[in-house]
Amino acid sequence: MSLSLKVYQAFDRAFITELPADDAAALDRKLDIAAKAFADRDGWLPAYQRMAILRKTSELLHDNRDRFAMMIAREGGKPLADAIVEVTRAIDGLVNAADEIRNFAGKEIPMGLTAASLNRLAFTTKEPIGVVAAISAFNHPLNLIVHQIAPAIAVGCPVIVKPAATTPISCVEIVKLLWEAGLDERWCQTFVTDDNTLAESFSTDTRVAFLSFIGSAKVGWYLKSKLPPGTRCALEHGGAAPVIVDRSVDVAAVVSPIVKGGYYHAGQVCVSVQRIFVHEDILESFTENLGARVAALQVGDPALKQTEVGPLILPRETERVSNWIREAVDAGARQLGGGRLSETTLLPSVLLNPPADAKVSQLEVFGPLTCVYGYRNLDDAIESANSLPYAFQASVFSSDIAVALRAAKRLDAAAVLVNDHTAFRTDWMPFAGRRQSGYGVGGIPWTMQEMADDKMVVLNGVS
């Protein structure tokens, strides 16, 4: 009996399509194909071909921009305006990977620094690490895939990519474009399944040299613990991103980027604004402005151009977020906004001063909610911001450079955004979680480094 995976619209759970799914035999066959492609060193694709394929794929994606954007809006629930931005980023990301090949090289290692190293020439070269197993997440169903497969192709690694079971269409379609652009299927394959046991087998197979995982910390750290000796990995998880708002700011000016960072894709972003620490001198004004801006957000069908906030990915996620909000309110937090529009769509809300031990203060919400806390002393706000076992991106808004620099220096984060929200990202910058938020470094050029090995060559007898 053939397996299949049914795909539904996030917003109204309407059926979209049914895709063929892979079983254990298909997985073994695909891993074998990838391993044999890598083992045939004479068959490795030269750099110019990899560049040409990536550029051609970018052109094809540009021609299909609107189709992909609607696909993202339907299967993932991202508002169409933001889905268009995602496709635009993916188009550029493919070119970014192609361009990086020009600079992807080793270096000379100095010799002759001791008597024993005389008459030698040493240099390093870059080699692909091997078969890449990529497991992706639902919230950016195209661009996250590009972040995993484009670096692998650029470096010369065979890659097998498993999309989220809720959003597989974008992945399948971008891989088809790569094949159309001239990439032999051996070098990029899809692995479509909703079987977690099979996904674990995929991740931990001895033929895999590198695991690229984007998703929950619980799953990512578990898979890392199961990897065979020698298998490398990169894990991209999430957090509960903190924002510090200093009393020197123009409140009306800073609320807009904070709202974008907190409610973009209904808060389903690994660095979404979640915990906002506001100086007491401006707390009332900030809260009033924030509440008004959140209440004005256009919520609804993500396929409509005017929609700013769409659904969560599954009904169970709306139940979870609603329960967390209810728990915080019962414990004394004050709620602004909120409510439910549909089975999967929550109206955006703000919680004022939820308890420090509430789930919304301790865990990643991944929903259309931000939490506001007052502070008097900057160092106290920084201490609260740093109090969780996650550390990804953080923000500080201030017109006082001394405050901004003090916060930037002391916030425990891989990146501190000054006068910008925590969800800002370009696809060529390093993107990495610290502590429980991740392992390794993302961002297309940085991922290429992760997926490569350095080989040193030493020539003796050079005079």
JSON list of C-alpha atoms in Angstrom, two decimals, residues 18 54 65 74 255 342:
[
{"chain": "A", "resi": 18, "resn": "GLU", "atom": "CA", "xyz": [-2.20, 14.77, -1.02]},
{"chain": "A", "resi": 54, "resn": "LEU", "atom": "CA", "xyz": [21.83, 28.05, -8.08]},
{"chain": "A", "resi": 65, "resn": "ARG", "atom": "CA", "xyz": [7.14, 34.20, -7.04]},
{"chain": "A", "resi": 74, "resn": "ARG", "atom": "CA", "xyz": [-2.21, 28.51, 2.25]},
{"chain": "A", "resi": 255, "resn": "VAL", "atom": "CA", "xyz": [5.93, 50.60, 19.15]},
{"chain": "A", "resi": 342, "resn": "SER", "atom": "CA", "xyz": [-11.42, 30.64, 14.24]}
]
